[in-house]
Short mmCIF file of C-alpha atoms in Angstrom, two decimals:
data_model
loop_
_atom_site.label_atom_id
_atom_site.label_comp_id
_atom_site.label_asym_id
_atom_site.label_seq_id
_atom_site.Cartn_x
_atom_site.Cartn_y
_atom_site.Cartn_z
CA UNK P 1 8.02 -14.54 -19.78
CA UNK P 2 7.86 -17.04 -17.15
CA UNK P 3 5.87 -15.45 -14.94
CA UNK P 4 6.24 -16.69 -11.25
CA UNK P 5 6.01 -20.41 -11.29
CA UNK P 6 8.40 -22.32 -9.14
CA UNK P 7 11.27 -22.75 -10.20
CA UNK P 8 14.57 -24.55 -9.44
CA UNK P 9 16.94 -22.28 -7.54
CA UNK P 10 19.69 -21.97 -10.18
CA UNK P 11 16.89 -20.77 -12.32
CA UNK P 12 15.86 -17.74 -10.44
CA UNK P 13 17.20 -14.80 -12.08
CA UNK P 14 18.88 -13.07 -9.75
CA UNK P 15 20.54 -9.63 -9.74
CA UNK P 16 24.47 -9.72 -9.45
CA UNK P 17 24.90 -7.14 -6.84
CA UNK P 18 24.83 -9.12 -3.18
CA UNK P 19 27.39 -6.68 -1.01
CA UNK P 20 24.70 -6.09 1.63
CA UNK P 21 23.96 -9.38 1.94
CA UNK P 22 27.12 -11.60 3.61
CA UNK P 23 24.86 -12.75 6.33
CA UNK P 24 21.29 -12.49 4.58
CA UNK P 25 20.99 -15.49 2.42
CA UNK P 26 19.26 -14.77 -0.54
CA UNK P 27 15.17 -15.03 -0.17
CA UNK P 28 14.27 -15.83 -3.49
CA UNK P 29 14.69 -19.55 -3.69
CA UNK P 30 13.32 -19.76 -0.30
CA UNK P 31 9.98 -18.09 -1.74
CA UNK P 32 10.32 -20.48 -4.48
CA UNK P 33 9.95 -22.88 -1.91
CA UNK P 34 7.23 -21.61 -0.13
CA UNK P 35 5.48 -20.81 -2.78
CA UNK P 36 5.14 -24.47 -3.93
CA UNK P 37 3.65 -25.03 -0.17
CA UNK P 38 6.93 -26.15 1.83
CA UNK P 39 5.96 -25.21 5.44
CA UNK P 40 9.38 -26.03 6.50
CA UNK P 41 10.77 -23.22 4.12
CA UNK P 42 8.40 -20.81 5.60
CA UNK P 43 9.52 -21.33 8.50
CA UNK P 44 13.01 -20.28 7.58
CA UNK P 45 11.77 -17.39 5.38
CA UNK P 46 9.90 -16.38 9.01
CA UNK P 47 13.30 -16.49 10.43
CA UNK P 48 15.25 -14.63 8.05
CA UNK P 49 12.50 -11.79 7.87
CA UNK P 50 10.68 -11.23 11.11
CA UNK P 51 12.98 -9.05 12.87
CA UNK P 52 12.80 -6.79 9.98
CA UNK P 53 9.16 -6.96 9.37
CA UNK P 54 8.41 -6.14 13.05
CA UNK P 55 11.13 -3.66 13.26
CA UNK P 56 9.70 -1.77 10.98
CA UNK P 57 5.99 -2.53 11.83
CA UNK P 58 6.92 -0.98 14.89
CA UNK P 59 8.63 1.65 13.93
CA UNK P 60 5.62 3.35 11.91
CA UNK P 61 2.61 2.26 14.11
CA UNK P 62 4.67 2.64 17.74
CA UNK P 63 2.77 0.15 19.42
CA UNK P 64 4.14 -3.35 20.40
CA UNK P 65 1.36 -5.17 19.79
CA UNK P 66 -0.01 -3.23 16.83
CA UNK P 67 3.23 -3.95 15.22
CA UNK P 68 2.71 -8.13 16.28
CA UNK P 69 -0.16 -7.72 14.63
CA UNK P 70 1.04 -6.45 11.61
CA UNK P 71 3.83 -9.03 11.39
CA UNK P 72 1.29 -11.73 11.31
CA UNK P 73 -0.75 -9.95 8.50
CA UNK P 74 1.92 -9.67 6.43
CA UNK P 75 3.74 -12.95 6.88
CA UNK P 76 0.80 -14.61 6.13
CA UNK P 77 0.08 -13.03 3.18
CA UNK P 78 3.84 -13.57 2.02
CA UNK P 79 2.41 -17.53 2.70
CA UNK P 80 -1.03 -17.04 0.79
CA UNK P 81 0.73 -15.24 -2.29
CA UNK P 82 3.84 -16.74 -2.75
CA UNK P 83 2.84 -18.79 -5.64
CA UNK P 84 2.59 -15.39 -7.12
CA UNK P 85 5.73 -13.76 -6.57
CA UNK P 86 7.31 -13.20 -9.84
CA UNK P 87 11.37 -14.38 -9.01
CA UNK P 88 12.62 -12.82 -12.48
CA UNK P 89 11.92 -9.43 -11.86
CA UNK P 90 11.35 -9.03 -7.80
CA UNK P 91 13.29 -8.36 -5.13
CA UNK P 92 11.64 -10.84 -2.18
CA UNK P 93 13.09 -8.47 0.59
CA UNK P 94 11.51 -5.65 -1.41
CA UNK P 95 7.94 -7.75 -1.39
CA UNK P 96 7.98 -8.48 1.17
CA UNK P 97 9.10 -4.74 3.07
CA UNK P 98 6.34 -2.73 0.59
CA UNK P 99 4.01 -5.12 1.97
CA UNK P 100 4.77 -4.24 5.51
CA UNK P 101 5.40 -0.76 5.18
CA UNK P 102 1.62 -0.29 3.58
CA UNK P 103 0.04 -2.13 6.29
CA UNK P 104 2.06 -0.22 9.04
CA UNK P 105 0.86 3.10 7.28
CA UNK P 106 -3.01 1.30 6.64
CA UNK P 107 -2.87 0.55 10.62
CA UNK P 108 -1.45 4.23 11.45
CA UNK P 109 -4.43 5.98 9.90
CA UNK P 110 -6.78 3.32 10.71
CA UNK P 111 -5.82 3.91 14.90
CA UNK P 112 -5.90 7.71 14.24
CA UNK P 113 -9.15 7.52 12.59
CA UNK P 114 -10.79 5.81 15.07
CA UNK P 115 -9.06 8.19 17.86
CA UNK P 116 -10.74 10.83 16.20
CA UNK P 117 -13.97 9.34 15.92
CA UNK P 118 -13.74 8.76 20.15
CA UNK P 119 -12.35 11.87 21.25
CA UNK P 120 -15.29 13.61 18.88
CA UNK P 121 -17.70 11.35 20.89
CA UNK P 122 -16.42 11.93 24.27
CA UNK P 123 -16.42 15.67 24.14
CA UNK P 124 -13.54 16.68 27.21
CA UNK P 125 -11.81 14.11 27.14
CA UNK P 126 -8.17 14.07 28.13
CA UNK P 127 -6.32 14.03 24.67
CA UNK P 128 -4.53 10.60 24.01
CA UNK P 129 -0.90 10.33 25.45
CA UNK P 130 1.92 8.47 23.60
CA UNK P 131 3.30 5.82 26.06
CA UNK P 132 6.20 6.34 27.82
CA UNK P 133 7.74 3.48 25.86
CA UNK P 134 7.14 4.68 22.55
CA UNK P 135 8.98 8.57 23.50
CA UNK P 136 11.80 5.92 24.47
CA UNK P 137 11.65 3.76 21.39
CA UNK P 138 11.85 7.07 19.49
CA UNK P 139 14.68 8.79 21.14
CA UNK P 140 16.56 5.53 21.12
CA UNK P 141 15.91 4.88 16.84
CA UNK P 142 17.22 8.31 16.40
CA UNK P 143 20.30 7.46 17.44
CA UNK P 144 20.41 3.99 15.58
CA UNK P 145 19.52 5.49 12.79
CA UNK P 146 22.03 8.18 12.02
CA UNK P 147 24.38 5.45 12.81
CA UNK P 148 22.95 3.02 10.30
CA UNK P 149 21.93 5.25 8.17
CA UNK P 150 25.56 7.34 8.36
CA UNK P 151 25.72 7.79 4.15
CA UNK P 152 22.73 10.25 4.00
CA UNK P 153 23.10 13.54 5.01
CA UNK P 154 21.15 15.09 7.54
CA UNK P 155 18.82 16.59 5.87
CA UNK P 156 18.29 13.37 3.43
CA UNK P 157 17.92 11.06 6.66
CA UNK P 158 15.42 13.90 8.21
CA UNK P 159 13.22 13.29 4.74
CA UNK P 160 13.47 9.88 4.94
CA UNK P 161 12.76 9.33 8.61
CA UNK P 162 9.54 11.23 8.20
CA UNK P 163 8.67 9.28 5.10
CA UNK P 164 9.84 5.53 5.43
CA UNK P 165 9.80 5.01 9.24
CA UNK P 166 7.01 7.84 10.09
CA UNK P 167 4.97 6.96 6.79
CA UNK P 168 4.18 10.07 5.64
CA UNK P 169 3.49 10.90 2.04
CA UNK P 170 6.40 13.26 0.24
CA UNK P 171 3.45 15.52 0.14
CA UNK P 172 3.55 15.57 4.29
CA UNK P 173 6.57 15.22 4.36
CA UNK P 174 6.98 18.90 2.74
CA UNK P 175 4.65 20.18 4.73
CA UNK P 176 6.43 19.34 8.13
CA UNK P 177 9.42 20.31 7.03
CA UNK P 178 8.07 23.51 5.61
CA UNK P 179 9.82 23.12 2.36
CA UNK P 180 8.33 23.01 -1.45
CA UNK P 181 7.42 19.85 -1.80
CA UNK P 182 10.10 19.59 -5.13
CA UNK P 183 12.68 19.86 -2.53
CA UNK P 184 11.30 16.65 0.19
CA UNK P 185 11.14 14.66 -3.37
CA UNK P 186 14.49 15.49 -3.68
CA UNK P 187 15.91 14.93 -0.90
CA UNK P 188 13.74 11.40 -0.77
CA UNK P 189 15.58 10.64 -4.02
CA UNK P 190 18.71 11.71 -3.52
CA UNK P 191 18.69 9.58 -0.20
CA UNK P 192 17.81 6.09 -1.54
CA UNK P 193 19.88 6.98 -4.82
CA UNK P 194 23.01 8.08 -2.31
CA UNK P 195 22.02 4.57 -0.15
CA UNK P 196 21.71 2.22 -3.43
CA UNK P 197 25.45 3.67 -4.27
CA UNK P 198 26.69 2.70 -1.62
CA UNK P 199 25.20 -0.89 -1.23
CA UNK P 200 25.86 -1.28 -5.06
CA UNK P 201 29.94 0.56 -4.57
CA UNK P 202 30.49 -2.58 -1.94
CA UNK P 203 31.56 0.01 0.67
CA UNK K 1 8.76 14.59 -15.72
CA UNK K 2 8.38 11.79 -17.23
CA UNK K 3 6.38 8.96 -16.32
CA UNK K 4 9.00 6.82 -14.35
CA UNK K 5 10.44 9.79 -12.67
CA UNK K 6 7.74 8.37 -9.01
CA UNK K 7 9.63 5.17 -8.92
CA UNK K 8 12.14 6.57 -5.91
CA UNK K 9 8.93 8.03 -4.31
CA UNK K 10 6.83 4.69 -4.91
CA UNK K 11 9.55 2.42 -3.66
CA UNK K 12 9.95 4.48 -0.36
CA UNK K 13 5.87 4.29 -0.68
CA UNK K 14 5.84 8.12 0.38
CA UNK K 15 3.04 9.09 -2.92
CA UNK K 16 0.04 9.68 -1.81
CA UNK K 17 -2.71 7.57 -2.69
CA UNK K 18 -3.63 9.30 -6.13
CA UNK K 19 -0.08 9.64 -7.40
CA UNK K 20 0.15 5.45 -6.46
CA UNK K 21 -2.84 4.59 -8.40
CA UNK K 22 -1.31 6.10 -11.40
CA UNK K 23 1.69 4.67 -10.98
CA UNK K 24 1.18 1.51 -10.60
CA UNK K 25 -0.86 1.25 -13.37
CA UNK K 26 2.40 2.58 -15.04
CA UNK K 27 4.46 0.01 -13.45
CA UNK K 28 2.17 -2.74 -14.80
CA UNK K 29 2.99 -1.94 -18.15
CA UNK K 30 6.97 -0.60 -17.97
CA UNK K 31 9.48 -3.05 -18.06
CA UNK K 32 12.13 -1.05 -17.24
CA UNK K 33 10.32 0.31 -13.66
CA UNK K 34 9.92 -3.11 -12.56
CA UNK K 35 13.89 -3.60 -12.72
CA UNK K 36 14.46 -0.53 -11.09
CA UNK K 37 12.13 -1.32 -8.48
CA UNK K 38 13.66 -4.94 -7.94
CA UNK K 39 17.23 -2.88 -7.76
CA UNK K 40 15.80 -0.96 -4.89
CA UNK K 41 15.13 -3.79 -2.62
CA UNK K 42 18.49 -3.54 -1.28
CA UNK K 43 18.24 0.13 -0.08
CA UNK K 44 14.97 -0.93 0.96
CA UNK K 45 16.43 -3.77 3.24
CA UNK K 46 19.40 -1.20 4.68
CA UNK K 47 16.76 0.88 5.76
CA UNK K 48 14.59 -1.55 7.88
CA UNK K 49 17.88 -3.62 9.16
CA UNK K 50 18.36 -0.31 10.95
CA UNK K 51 15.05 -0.95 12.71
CA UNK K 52 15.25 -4.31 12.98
CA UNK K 53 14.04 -5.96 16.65
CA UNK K 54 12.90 -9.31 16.98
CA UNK K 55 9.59 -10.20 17.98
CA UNK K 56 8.24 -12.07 20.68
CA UNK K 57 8.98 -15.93 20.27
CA UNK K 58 5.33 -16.73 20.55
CA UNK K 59 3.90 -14.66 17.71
CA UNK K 60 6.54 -17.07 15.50
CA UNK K 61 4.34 -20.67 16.59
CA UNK K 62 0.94 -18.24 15.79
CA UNK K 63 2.27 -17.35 12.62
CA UNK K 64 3.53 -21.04 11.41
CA UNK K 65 0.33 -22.39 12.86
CA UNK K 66 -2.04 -19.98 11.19
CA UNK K 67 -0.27 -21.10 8.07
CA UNK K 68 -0.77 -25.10 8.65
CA UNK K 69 -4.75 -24.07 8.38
CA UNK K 70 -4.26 -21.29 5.63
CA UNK K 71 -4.57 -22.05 1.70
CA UNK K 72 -2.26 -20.51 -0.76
CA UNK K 73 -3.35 -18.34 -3.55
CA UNK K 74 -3.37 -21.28 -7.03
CA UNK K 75 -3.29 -18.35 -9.90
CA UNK K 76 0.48 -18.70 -10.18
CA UNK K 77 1.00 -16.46 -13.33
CA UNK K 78 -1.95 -13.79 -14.44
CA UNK K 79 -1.20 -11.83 -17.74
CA UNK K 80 1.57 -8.75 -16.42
CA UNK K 81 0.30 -8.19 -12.95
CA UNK K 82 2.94 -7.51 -10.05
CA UNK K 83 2.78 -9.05 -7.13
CA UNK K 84 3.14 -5.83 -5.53
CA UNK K 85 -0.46 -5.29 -6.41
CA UNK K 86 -1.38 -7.50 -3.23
CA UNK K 87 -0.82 -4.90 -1.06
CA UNK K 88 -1.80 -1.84 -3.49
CA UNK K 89 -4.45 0.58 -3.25
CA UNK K 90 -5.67 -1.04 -6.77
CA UNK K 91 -8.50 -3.50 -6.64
CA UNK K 92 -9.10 -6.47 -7.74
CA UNK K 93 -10.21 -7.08 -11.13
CA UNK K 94 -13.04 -9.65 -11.84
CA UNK K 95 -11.16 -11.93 -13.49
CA UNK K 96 -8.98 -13.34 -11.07
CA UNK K 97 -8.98 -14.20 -7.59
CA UNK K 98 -6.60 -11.82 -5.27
CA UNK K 99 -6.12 -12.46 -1.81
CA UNK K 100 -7.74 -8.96 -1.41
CA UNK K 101 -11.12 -10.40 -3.01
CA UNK K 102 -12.65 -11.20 0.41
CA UNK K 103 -12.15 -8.07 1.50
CA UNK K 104 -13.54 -6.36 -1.88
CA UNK K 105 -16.49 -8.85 -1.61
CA UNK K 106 -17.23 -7.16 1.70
CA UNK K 107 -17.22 -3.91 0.70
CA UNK K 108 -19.39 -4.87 -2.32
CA UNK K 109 -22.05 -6.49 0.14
CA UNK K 110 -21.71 -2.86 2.12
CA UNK K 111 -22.52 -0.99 -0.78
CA UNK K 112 -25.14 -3.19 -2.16
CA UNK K 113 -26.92 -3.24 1.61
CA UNK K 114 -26.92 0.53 1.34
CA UNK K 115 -27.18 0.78 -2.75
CA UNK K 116 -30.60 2.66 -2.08
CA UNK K 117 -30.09 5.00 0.46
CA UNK K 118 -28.25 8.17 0.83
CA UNK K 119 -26.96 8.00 4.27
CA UNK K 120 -25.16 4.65 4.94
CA UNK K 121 -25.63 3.12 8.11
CA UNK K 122 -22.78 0.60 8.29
CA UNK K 123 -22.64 -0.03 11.99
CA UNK K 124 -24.84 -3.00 11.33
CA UNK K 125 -22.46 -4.45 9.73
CA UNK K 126 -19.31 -4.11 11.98
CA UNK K 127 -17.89 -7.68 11.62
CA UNK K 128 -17.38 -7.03 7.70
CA UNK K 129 -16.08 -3.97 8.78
CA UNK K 130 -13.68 -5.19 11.34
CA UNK K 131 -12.29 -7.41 8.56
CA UNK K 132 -12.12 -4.69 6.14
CA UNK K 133 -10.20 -2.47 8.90
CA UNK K 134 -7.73 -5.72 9.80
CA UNK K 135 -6.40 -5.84 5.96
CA UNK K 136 -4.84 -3.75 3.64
CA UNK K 137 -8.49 -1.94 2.72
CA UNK K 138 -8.19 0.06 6.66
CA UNK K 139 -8.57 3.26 4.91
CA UNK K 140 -12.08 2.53 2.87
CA UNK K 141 -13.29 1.46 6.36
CA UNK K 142 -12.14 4.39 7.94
CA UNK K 143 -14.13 6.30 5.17
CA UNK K 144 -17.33 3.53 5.25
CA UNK K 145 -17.70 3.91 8.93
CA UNK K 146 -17.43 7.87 9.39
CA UNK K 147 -20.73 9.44 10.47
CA UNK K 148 -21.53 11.43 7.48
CA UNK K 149 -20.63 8.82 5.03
CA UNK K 150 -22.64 8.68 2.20
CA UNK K 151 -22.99 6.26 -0.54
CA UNK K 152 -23.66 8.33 -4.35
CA UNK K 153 -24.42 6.39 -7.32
CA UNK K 154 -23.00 7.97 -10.28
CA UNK K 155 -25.04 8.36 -13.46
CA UNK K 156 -23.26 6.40 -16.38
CA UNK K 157 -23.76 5.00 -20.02
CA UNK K 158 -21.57 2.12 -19.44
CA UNK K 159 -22.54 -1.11 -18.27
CA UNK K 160 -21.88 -2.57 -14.57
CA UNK K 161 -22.72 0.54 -11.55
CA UNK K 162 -20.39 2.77 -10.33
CA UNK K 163 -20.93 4.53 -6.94
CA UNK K 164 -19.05 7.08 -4.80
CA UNK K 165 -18.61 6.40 -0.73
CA UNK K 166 -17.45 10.09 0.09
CA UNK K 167 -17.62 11.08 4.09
CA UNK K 168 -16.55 15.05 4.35
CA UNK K 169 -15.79 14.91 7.75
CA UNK K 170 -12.57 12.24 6.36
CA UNK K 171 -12.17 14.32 3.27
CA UNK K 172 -12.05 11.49 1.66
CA UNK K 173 -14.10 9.17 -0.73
CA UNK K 174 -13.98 6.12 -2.72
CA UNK K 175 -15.18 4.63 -5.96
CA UNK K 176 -16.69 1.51 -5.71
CA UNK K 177 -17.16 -0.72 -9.07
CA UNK K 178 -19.66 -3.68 -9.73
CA UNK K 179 -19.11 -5.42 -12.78
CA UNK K 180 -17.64 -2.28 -14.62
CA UNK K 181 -17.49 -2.81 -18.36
CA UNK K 182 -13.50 -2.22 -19.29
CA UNK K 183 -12.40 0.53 -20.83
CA UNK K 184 -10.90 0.33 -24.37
CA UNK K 185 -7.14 -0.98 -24.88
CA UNK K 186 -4.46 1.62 -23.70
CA UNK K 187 -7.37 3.32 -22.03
CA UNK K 188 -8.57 3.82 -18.62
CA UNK K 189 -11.12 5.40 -16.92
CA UNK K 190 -9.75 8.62 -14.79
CA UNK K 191 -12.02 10.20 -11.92
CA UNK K 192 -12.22 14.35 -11.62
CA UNK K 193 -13.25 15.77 -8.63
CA UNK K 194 -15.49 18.64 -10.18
CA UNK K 195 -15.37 22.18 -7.94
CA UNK K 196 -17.42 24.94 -9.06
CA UNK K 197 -15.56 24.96 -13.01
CA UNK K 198 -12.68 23.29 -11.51
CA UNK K 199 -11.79 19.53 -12.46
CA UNK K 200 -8.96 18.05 -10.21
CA UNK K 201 -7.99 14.31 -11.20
CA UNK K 202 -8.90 11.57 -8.36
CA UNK K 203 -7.03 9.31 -9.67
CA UNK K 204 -7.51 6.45 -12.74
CA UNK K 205 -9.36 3.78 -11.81
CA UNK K 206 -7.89 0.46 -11.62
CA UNK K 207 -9.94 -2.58 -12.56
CA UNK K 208 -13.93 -3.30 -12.49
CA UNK K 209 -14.61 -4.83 -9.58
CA UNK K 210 -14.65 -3.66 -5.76
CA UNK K 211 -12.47 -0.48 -4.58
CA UNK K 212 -11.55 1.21 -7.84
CA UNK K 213 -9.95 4.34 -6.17
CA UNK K 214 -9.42 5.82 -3.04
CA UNK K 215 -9.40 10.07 -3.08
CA UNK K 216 -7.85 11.04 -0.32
CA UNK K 217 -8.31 15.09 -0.28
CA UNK K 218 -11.94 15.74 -1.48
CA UNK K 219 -11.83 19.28 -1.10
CA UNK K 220 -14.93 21.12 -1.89
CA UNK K 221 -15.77 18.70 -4.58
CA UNK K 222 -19.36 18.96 -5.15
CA UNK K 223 -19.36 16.59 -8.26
CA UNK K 224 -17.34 13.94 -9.58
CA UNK K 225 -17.14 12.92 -13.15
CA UNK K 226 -15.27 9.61 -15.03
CA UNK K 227 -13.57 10.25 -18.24
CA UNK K 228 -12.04 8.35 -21.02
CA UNK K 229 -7.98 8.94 -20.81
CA UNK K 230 -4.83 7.31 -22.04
CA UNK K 231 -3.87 4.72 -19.65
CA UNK K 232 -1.60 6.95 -17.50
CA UNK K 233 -4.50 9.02 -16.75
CA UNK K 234 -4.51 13.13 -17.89
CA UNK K 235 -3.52 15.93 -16.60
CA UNK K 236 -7.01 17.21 -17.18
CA UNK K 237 -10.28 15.90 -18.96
CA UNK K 238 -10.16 15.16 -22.44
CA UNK K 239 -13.56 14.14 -23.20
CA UNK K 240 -17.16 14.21 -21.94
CA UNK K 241 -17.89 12.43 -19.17
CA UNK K 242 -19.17 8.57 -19.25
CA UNK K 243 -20.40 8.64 -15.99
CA UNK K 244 -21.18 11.43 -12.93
CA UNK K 245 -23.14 12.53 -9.93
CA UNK K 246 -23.46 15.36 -7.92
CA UNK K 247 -22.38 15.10 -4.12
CA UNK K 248 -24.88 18.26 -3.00
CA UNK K 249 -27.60 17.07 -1.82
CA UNK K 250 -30.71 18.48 -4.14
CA UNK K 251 -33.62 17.83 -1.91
#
């Protein structure tokens, strides 16, 4: 196998289905591009991806700058290990999401972590308030997302709201829901599964 | 079950740590995960265009300037590795040279500092551990900079040292690896958090060097032991143990 080296466009294996993507040219031969050191291609691949990248960043950790933060981390690291981005057998929107969702989820625990740490130091003090901003951003996502999201069923878009965009594990997310956790994997995988349909249908 | 029934969970990345360890090292190895992985990208990519927002213009000329000044990785193609593993709670073997190798070499430097004493005290070290809490290793410096951490080197017949960073108060630990001599073809090493007669699997350990595993629900583990196992890892121990220490302390 040819693993990863840069390639020609036309020689990037790509897969046939491209429904979703009308007005998302396709990232791979722009990570071919990068990969080889074209700053001028990453700055198109920054273009094509940052809303995305942030959007979600900031949907997990719920803090505008956090999020900023994590959009730089992981952009750059698409940069540092492009050359390593196998083309054949990746999807560079998947890369490059799985690398944003773990840092989101890395910077969640880190903040809460270190909130625990303080508020064990500072016995009596007032527990930590979400911003008023963030009870907005959530209340507003809601709503964008059942709309987005309008193939899942409620109780599929519940699981995956709590596990994708709230980064709990399936584990968690059985425990919030108070079902066995067989059931949350379920309903996880019934959710992309009913979502991948869809996309792959050309509804 | 079989083995590739996690990919759904691992592509939404809603396993918890243990269950990703193992799976990964599945996905190195299984052809037909990758693909189906690749295939979920799409899904993947409906789900965060419903999020999507744009960011502030000026993080955009940070990010293109940062990478004017930042080097790219050279190691184009090594053996099966995905490039998924960048961002994976699985180390970074000493042969090559991942972008998470900094980081590793920080942690190693942590655990060497503190190699002889029981109670680490990492505060001195709070750059490294700033670092370490900036990239994708944030939860091993949650666990390295909790008050009752405590660094546990565990006995072993094998060559290279293998120690345990476990802080209760996190209930969770990690294995750290220096040098660890491989394990046999279509073998790994798997970790078992020992409870009274009680073995629970922590997880298989995933290369030599640096962060080998992260356990993230210690429980009342008062031992942990390293096994032989296939390369999936076992439902339970299948052979003595090449390597263990208590976590009680005996003095």
């Amino acid at each position: 196998m040819d693993n990863g080296r840069p390639q020609s466009p036309t020689d990037a294996a790509t897969p046939a289905t491209t429904a979703a993507d009308a007005s998302n040219p396709r990232l791979e031969p722009l990570l071919l591009r990068v990969a080889a050191g074209d700053q001028a291609a990453f700055a198109e691949l920054y273009d094509a991806v940052a809303a995305r990248v942030f959007g979600l960043a900031a949907r997990i950790v719920r803090d505008h700058s956090l999020a900023a933060e994590v959009t730089q981390e992981v952009l750059l690291e698409v940069w540092r290990t492009a050359p390593r981005f196998d083309a054949s057998r990746g999807s560079a929107i998947g890369w490059v999401l799985m690398m944003t969702h773990r840092r989101s989820v890395d910077q969640v625990r880190r903040t809460s972590a270190r909130r625990t740490r303080e508020s064990a130091a500072a016995v009596g003090a007032p527990p930590m308030q979400a911003p008023v901003d963030d009870a907005v951003m959530l209340a507003a996502d809601h709503d964008e997302l059942s709309e987005a999201l309008g193939a899942l069923s409620a109780v599929q878009l519940e699981a995956i709201t709590l596990a994708y965009f709230e980064g709990h594990t399936y584990r968690e997310v059985a425990e919030i829901l108070g079902v066995p956790e067989g059931t949350a994997k379920s309903r996880l995988r019934d959710g992309i599964t009913r979502l991948r349909e869809r996309l792959e249908g050309g509804e | 079950m079989t083995a590739h029934d996690p990919l759904p969970l691992y592509a939404l990345d809603a396993l918890p740590d243990d269950e990703r360890v193992a799976f990964d090292a599945h996905l190195r190895s299984c052809a037909q995960c990758q693909r189906e992985l690749a295939a979920h990208g799409q899904a993947l990519d409906e789900l965060a265009s419903a999020v999507a927002r744009p960011p502030d213009d000026a993080l955009r000329a940070a990010v293109i300037d940062a990478v004017a000044s930042t080097p790219q990785v050279t190691d184009a193609a090594d053996g099966g590795d995905d490039p998924r593993d960048d961002v994976v709670a699985v180390p970074t073997p000493a042969s090559t040279r991942r972008p998470t190798y900094a980081v590793a070499a920080a942690v190693l430097a942590l655990a060497f500092v503190a190699a002889t004493a029981t109670a680490i005290v990492l505060w001195s070290r709070v750059n490294q551990l700033e670092r370490l809490a900036a990239g994708p290793r944030a939860d091993v410096a949650a666990i390295l900079t909790a008050d009752d951490a405590e660094l546990v080197a565990l006995e072993t017949e094998l060559t290279g040292t293998l120690q345990f960073a476990v802080a209760p108060s996190t209930d969770r630990g990690v294995v750290l690896g220096n040098g660890l001599q491989r394990p046999p073809p279509d073998r790994a090493y798997q970790l078992w958090l020992l409870d009274g007669g009680t073995a629970r699997s922590g997880g298989v350990l995933a290369g030599s060097e640096g962060v080998l595993v992260v356990v993230s629900d210690l429980g009342g583990a008062d031992a942990v032991a390293v096994t032989v196992e296939p390369s999936s890892g076992s439902p339970a121990p299948t052979g003595a143990p090449v390597a263990e220490a208590s976590l009680t302390n005996e003095g």
